[in-house]
Coordinates of C-alpha atoms and ligand atoms in Angstrom, one line a residue:
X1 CA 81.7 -71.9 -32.8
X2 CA 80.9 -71.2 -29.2
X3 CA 82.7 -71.1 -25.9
X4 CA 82.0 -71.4 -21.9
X5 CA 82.5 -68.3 -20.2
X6 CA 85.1 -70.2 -17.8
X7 CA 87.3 -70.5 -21.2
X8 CA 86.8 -67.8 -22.7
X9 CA 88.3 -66.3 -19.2
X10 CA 91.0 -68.6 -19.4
X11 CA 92.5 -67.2 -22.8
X12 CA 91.8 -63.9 -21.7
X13 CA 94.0 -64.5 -18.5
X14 CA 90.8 -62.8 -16.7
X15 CA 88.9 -64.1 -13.5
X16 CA 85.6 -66.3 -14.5
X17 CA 83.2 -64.2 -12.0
X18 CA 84.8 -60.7 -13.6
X19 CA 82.9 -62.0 -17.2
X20 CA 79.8 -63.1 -15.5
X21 CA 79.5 -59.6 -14.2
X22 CA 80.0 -58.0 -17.3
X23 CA 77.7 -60.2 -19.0
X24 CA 75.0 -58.9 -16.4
X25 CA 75.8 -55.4 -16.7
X26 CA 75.7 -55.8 -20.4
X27 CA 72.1 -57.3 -19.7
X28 CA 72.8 -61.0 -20.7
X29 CA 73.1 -63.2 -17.4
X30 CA 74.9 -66.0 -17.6
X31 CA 76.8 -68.9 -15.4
X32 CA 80.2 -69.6 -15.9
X33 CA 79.8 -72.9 -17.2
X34 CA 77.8 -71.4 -19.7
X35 CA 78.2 -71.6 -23.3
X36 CA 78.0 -68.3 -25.7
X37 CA 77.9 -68.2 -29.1
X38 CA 81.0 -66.6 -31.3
X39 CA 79.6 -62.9 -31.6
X40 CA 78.8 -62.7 -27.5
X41 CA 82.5 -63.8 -26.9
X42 CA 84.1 -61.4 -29.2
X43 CA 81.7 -58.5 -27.7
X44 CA 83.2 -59.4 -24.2
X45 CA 86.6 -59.4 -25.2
X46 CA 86.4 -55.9 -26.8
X47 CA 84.9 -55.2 -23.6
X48 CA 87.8 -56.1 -21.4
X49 CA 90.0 -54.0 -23.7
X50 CA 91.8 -57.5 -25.6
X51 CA 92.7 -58.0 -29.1
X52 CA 90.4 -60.4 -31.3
X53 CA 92.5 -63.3 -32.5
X54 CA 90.4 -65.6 -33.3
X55 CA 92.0 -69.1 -33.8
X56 CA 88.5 -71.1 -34.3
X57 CA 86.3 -72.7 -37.4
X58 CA 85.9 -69.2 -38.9
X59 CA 89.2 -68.2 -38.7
X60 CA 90.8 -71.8 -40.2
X61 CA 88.6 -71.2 -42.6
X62 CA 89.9 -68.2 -43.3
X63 CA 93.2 -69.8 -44.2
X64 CA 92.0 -72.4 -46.6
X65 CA 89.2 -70.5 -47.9
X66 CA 88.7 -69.6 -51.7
X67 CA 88.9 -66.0 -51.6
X68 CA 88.6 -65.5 -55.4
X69 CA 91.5 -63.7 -57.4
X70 CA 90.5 -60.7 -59.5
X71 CA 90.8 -61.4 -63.3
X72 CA 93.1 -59.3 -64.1
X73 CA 95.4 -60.7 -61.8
X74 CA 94.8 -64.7 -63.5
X75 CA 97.7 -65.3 -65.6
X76 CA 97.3 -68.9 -67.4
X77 CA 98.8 -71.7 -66.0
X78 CA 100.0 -75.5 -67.7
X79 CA 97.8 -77.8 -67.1
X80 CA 97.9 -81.0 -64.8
X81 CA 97.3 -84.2 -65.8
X82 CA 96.6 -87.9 -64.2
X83 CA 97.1 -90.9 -66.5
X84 CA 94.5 -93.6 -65.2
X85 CA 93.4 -97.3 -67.1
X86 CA 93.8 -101.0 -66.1
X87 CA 96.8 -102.7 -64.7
X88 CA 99.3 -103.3 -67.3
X89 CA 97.9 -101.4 -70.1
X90 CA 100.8 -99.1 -70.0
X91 CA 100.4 -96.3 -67.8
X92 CA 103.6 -96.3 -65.9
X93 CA 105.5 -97.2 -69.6
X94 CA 103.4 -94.2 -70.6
X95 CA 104.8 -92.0 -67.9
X96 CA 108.1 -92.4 -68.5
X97 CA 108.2 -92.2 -72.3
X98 CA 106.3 -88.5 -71.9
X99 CA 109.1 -87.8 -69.2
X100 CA 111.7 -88.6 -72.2
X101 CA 110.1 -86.1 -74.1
X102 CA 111.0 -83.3 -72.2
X103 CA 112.7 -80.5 -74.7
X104 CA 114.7 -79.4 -71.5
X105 CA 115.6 -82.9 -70.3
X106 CA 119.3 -82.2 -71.6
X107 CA 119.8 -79.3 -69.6
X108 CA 122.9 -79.6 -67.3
X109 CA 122.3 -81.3 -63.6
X110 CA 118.9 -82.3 -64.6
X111 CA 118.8 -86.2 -62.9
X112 CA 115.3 -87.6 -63.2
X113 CA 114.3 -87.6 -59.5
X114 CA 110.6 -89.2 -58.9
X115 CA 108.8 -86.5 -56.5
X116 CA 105.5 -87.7 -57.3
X117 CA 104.9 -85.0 -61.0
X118 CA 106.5 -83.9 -63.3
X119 CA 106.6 -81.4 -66.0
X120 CA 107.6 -81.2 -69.5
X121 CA 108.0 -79.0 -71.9
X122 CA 106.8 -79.6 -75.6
X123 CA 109.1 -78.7 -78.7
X124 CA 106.4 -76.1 -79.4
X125 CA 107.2 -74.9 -76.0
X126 CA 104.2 -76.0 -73.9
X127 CA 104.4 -77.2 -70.9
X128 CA 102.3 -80.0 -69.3
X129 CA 102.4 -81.4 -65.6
X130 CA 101.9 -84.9 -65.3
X131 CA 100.9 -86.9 -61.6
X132 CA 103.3 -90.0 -61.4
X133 CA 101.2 -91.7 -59.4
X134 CA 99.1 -93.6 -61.7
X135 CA 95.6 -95.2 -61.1
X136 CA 92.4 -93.7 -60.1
X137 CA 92.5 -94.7 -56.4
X138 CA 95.0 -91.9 -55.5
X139 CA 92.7 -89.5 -57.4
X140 CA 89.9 -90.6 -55.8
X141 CA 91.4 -90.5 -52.6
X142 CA 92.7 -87.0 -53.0
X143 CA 89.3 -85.9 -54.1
X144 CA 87.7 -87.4 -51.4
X145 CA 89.9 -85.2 -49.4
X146 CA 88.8 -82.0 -51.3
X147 CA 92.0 -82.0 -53.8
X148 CA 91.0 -81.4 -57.1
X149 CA 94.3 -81.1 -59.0
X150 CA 93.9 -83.1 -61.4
X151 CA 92.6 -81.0 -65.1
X152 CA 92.7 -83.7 -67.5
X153 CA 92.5 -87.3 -67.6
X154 CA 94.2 -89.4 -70.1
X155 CA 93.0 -92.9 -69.7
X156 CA 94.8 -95.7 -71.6
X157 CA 93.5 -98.4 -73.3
X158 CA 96.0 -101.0 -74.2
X159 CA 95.2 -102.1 -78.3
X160 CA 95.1 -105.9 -77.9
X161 CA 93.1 -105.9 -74.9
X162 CA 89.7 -103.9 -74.3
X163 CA 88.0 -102.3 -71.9
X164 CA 88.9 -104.5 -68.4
X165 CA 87.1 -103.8 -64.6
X166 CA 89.7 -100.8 -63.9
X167 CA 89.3 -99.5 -67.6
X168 CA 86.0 -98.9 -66.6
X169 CA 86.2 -97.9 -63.2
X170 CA 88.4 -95.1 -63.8
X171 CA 86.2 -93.9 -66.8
X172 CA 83.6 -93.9 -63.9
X173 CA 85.6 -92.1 -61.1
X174 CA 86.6 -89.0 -64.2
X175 CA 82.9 -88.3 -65.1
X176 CA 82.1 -88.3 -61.2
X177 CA 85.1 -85.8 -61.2
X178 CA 84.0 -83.7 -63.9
X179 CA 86.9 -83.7 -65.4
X180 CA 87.6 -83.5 -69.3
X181 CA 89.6 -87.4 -70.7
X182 CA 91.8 -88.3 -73.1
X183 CA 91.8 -91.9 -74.5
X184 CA 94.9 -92.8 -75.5
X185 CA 95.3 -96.2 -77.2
X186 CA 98.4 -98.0 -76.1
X187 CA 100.5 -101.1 -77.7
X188 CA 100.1 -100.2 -80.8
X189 CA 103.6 -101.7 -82.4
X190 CA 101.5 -105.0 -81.9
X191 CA 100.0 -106.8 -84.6
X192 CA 97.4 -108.0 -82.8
X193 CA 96.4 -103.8 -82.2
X194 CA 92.7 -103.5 -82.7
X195 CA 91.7 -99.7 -82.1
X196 CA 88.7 -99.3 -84.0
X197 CA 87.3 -101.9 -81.2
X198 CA 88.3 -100.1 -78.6
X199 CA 86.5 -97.1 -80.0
X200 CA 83.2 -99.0 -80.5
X201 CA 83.3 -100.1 -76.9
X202 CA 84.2 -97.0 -75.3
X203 CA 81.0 -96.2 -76.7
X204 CA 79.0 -98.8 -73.9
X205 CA 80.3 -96.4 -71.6
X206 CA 79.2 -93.1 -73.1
X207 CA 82.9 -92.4 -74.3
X208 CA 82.3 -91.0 -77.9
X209 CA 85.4 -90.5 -79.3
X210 CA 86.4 -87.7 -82.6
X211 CA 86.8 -90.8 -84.8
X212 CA 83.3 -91.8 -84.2
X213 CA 82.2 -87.9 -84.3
X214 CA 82.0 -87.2 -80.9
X215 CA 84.1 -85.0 -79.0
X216 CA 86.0 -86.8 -76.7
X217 CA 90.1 -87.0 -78.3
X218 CA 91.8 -89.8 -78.9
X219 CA 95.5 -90.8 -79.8
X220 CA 97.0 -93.9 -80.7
X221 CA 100.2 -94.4 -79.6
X222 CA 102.9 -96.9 -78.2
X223 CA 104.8 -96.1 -75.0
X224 CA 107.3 -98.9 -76.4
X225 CA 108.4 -97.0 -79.6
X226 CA 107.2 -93.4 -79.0
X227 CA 104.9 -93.0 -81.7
X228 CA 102.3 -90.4 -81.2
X229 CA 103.3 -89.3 -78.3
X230 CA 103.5 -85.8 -79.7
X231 CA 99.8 -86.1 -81.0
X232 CA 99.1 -87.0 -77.1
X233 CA 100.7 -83.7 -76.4
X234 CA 98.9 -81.6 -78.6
X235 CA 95.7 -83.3 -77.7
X236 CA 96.6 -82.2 -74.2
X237 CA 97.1 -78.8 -74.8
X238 CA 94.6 -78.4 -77.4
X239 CA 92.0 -79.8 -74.1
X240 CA 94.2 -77.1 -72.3
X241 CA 93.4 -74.3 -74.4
X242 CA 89.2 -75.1 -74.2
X243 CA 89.8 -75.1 -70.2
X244 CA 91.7 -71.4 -70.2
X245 CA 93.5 -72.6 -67.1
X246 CA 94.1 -69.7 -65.2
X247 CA 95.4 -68.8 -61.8
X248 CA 97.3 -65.8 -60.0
X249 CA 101.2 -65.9 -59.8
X250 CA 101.8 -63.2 -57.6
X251 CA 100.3 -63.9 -54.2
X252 CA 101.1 -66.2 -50.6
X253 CA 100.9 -69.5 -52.4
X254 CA 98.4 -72.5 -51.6
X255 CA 99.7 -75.6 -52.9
X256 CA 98.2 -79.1 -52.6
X257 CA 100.1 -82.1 -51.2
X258 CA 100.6 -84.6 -54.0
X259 CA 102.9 -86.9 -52.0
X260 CA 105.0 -87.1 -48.9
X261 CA 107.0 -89.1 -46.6
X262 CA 110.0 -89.4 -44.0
X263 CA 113.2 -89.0 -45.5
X264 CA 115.8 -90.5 -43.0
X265 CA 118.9 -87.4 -43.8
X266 CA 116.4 -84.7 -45.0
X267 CA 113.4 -85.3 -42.6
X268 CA 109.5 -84.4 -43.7
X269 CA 109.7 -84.0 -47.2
X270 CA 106.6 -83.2 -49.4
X271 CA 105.4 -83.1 -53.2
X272 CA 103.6 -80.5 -53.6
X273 CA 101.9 -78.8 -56.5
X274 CA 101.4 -74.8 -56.4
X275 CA 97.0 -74.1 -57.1
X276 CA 98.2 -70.4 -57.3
X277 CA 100.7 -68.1 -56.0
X278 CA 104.0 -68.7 -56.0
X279 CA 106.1 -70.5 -53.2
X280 CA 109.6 -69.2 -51.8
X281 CA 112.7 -70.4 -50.1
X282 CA 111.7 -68.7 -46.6
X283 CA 107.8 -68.7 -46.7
X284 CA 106.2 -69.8 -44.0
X285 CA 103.4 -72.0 -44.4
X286 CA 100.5 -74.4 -42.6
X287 CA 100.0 -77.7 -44.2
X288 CA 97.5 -79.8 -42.8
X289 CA 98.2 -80.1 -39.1
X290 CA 101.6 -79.6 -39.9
X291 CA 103.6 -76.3 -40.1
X292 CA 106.8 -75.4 -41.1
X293 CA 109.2 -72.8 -43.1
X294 CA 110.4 -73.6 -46.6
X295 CA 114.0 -74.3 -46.6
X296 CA 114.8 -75.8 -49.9
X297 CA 112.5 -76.6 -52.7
X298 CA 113.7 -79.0 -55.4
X299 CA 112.6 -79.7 -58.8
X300 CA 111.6 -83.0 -60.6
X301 CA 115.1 -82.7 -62.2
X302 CA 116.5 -83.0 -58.6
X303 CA 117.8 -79.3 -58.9
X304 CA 117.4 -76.8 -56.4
X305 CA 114.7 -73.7 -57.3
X306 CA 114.3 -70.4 -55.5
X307 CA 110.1 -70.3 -56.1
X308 CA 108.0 -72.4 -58.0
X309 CA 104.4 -71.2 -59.8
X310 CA 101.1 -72.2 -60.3
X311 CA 101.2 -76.0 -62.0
X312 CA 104.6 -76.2 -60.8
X313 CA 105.5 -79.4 -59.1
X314 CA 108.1 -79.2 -56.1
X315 CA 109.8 -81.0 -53.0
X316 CA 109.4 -78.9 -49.8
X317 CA 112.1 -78.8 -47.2
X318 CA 111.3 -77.9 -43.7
X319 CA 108.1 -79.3 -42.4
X320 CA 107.5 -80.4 -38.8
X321 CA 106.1 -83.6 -40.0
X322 CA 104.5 -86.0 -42.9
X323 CA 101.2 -84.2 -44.1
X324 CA 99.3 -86.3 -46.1
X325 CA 98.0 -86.4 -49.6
X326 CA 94.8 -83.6 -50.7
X327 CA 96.2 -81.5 -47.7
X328 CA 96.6 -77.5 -48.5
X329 CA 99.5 -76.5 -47.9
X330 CA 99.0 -72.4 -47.4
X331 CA 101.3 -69.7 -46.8
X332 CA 100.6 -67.3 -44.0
X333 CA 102.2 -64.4 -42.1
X334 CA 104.5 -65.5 -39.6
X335 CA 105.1 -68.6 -37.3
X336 CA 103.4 -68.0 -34.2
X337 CA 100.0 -68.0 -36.7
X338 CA 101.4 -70.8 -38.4
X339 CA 101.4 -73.0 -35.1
X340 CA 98.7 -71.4 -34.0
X341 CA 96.6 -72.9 -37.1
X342 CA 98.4 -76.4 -36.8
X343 CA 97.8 -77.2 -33.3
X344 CA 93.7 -76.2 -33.6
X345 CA 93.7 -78.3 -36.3
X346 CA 95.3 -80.9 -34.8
X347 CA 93.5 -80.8 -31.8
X348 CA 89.8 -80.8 -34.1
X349 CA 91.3 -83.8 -35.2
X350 CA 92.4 -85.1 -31.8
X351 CA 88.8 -84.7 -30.4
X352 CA 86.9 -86.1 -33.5
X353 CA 88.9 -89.1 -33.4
X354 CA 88.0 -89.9 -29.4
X355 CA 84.4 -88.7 -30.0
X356 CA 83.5 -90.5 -33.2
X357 CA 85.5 -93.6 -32.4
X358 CA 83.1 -94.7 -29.4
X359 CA 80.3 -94.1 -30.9
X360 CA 81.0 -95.6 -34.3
X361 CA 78.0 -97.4 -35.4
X362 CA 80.0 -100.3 -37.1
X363 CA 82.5 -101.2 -34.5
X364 CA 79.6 -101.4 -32.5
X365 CA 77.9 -103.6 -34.4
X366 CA 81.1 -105.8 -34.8
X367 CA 81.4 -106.2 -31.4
X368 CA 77.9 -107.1 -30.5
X369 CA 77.1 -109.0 -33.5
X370 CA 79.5 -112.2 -33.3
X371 CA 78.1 -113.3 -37.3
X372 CA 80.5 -110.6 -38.3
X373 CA 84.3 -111.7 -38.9
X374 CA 87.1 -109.4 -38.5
X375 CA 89.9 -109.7 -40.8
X376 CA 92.8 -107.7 -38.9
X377 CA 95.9 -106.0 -41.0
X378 CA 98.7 -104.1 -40.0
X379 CA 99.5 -102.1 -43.4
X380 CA 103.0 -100.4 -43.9
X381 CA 104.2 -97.9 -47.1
X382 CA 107.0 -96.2 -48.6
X383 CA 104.8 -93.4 -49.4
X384 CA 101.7 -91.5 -47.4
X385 CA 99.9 -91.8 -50.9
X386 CA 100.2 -95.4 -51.1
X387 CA 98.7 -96.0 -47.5
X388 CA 95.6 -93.7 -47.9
X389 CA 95.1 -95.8 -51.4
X390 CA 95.6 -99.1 -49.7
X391 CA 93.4 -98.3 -46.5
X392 CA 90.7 -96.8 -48.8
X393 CA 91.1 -100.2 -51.1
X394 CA 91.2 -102.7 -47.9
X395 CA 87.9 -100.4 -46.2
X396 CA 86.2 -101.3 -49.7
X397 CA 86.6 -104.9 -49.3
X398 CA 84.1 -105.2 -46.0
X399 CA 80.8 -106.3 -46.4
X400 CA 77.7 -107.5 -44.0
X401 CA 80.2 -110.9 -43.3
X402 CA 83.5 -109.6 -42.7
X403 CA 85.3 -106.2 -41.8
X404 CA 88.7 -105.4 -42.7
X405 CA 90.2 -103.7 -39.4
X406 CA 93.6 -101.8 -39.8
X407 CA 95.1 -102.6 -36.4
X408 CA 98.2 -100.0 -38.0
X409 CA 98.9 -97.9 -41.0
X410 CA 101.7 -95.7 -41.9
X411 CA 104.7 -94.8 -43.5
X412 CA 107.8 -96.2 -43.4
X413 CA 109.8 -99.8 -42.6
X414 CA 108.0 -102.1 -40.8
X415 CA 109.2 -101.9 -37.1
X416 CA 109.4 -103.7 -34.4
X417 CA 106.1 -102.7 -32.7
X418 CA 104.3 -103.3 -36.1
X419 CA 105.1 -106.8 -35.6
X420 CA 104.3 -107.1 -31.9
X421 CA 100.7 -105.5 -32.6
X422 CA 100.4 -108.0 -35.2
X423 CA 101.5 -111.3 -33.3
X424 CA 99.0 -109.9 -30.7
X425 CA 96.1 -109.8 -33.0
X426 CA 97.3 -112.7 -35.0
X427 CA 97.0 -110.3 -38.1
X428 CA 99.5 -110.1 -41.4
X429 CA 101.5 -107.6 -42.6
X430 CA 101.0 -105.9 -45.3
X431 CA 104.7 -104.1 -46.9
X432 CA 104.0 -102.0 -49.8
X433 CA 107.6 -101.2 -51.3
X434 CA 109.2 -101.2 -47.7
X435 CA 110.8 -104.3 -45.2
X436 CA 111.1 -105.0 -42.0
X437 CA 114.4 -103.2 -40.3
X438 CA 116.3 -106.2 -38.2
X439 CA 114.2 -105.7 -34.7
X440 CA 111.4 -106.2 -36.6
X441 CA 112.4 -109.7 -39.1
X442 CA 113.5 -111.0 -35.2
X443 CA 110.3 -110.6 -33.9
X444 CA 108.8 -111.6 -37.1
X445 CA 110.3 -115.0 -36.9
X446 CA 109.7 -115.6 -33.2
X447 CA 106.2 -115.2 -33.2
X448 CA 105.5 -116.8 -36.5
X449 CA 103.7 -112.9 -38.2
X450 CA 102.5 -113.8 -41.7
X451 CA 104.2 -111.1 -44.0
X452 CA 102.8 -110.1 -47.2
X453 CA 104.2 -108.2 -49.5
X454 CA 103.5 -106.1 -52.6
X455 CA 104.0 -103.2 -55.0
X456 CA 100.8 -103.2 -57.1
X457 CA 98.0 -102.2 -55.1
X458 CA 95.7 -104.1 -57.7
X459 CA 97.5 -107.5 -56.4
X460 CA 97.2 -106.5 -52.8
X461 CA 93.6 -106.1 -52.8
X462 CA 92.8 -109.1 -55.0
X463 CA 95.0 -111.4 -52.2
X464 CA 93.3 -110.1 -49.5
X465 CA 89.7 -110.3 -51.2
X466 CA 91.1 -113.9 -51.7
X467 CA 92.1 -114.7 -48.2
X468 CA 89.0 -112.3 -46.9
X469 CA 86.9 -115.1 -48.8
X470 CA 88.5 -118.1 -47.4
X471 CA 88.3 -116.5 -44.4
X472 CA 84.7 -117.1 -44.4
X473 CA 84.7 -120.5 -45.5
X474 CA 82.3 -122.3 -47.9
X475 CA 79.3 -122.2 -45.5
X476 CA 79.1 -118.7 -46.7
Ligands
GDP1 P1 100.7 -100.2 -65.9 O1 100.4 -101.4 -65.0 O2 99.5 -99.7 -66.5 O3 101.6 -99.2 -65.3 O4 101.5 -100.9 -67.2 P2 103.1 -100.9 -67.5 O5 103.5 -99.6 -67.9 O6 103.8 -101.5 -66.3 O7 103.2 -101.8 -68.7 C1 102.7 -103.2 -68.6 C2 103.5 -104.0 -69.6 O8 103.2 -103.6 -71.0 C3 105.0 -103.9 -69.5 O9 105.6 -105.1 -69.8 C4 105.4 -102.9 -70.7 O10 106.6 -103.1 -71.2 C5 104.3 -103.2 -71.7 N1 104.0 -102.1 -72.5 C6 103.6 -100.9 -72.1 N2 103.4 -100.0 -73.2 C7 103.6 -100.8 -74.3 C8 103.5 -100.5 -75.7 O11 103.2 -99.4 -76.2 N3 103.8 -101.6 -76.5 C9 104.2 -102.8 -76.1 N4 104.5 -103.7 -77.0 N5 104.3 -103.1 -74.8 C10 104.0 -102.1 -73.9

């Protein structure tokens, strides 16, 4: 990281030309509009008597960095788990029928609340966190973004149907991940079940499950009726015990963003899901380009919890803003360091955006190159999740003939100024769960703004790739 000496003067609330002559007397001349590297600058400032507080690469670094936890201190930890397979195999029937296992589901003021995961505890008293956001383009996405939470994969294959495009994928995206799968096989109350060809496929694919001798588990099991959903259980925690998931409970905890959005009575709110540690009620904390000071932190039961530990899922109250999904969330000493942290961070991002933007090899090409069609969206979601997921999906669909370009993306209703910037670029928009508020159905109507709207991702992309297609014409 290096500096100009004029800068470096500025934060030091010192006169430009006083550095320049220390630099000489130190033997290094330099101008002011100079730069110097990081070890020069921190050499002057001991020299004019200031403190080193170093807010730059290094030092974020610092707060996000994997300084490794003596073993002795690792206690283990449940383990987390993403359910992933094609579109109506079952994984969201799947979710919830694990949820209604939970031993401690009974427990007074527990109110299934949907924060993103979820834990449960076994009859043998395990427990096992579970990501309720199915589908392997919100895992991708978060490990894209350096977020690996996820320990296990189960991937479910529904009985009377096969191996389908996302089947596959997502058995693609876990071995890319590294991470250890489960097959469970789905539907099978129906008659027309037919596991043992399931098994034989998976086998294309590498999969080689324990019935077939190899060592990957798999369950059969029917979200509809329950049945073997316990093996599925033990399956997971018998994968759990192999892992020896591990992790420090009693340190400043670093917790990973799982899901967050704008609550209109509670504010920011985030999901997040504790790496190690263990978050408080007061803690202050940098999450992204965000910072804040835990107010409340809820359960997936809705209830409110003093700290949560490593595994743990939990709501945070008290951010300054929507993070988004992968971000760390990290606690640090006090808020002055916390803002400090946030506003680099944001301005890094600030500047990359206005400097790679420009520049940006494809926009140029799009704008010189007329044989290139632009496809323009204006994408809205209930959930920050969903819109990286949907932006990722839509960016996939581009090729040498047509780009998609998100005009807008973002959380929340759709507003009023999402339909004027989509009138002005004669572009649809896209509503994942969410509606236009009544500014925004006016304006709507007035100018004629196609509205499109959705809650599978799967169905979004496939109509876009549709209209993408037509788009182009036959010619093509
Ligand atoms: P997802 O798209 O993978 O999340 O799939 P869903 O959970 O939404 O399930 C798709 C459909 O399959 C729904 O109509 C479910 O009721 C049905 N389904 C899911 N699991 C089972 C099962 O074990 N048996 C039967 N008969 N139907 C199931």
């Amino acid at each position: 990281e290096a500096i100009t000496v004029q800068e470096l003067a500025n934060r030091m609330a010192e006169k430009g030309a006083d550095l320049v002559k220390a630099m000489f007397n130190l033997g290094m001349p330099v101008t002011i509009t100079q730069t110097i590297d990081q070890d020069t600058a921190e050499l002057l400032v001991e020299e004019f008597g200031h403190n080193i507080q170093r807010v730059s690469e290094a030092d974020v670094d610092i707060v996000t960095t994997d300084d490794v936890d003596p073993e002795e201190t690792l206690k283990p930890r449940p383990p987390v788990v993403t359910i992933m397979g094609h579109v109506d195999h079952g994984k969201t029937s799947l979710l919830d029928a694990l949820r209604g296992t939970d031993v401690t589901r009974g427990e007074a003021g527990g109110i299934t609340q949907h924060i993103g995961a979820y834990q449960v505890k076994t009859k043998g008293g395990d427990i096992v966190t579970f990501l309720d956001t199915p589908g392997h383009e919100a895992f991708t996405e978060m490990r894209m973004r350096g977020a690996n939470v996820t320990d296990i994969v189960v991937l479910v294959v529904a009985a009377d149907d096969g191996l389908m495009p996302q089947t596959i994928e997502a058995i693609n995206h876990t071995k890319a991940a590294g991470v250890p799968m489960i097959v469970a096989i789905n539907k099978m109350d129906k008659p027309e079940a037919k596991p043992q060809r399931i098994r034989e496929r998976l086998l294309e694919h590498e999969i080689v499950v324990e019935e077939m001798s190899g060592d990957v588990q798999d369950v059969e099991v029917s979200a509809k009726t329950g049945d073997g959903l316990d093996k599925l259980l033990d399956a997971i925690n018998l994968q759990s015990e192999l892992l020896e998931l591990k992790a420090r409970p009693d340190r400043d905890a670093e917790a990973t963003v799982v899901e967050a959005k704008l609550d209109k009575g509670k504010g920011p709110l985030a999901t997040v899901l504790i790496n190690r540690g263990t978050l408080k009620r007061g803690d202050i904390f940098v999450v992204g380009t965000q910072s804040g000071r835990v107010r409340a932190l809820h359960d997936d039961k809705g209830r409110q919890v003093k700290e949560a530990g490593p595994s743990m899922p939990v709501e945070v109250l008290g951010l300054g803003g929507v993070p988004r999904a992968g971000d760390t969330l990290t606690v640090v000493e006090d808020e002055q360091r916390a803002r400090e942290v946030a506003e680099y961070r944001q301005e890094k991002a600030d500047e990359k955006r206005t400097t790679v933007a420009p520049t940006n090899i494809d926009t140029m090409f799009s704008a010189l190159n007329t044989s290139v069609v632009e496809f323009p969206v204006v994408v809205k979601a209930d959930v920050q999740g969903s819109v990286e997921a949907i932006t990722t999906a839509l960016n996939r669909l581009s090729n040498d003939l047509i780009k998609v370009r998100i005009l807008n993306s973002g959380v929340g209703a759709i507003t009023e100024s999402d339909a004027t910037l989509a009138a002005a670029s004669n572009a649809p928009i896209i509503g994942f769960n969410v509606r236009p508020n009544a500014k925004a159905r006016q304006q709507i109507e007035r100018n004629k703004v196609e509205m499109k709207y959705y809650d599978v991702i799967y169905h979004l992309t496939e109509a876009i790739a549709k209209e993408m297609a037509g788009e182009l014409g036959p010619e093509r």
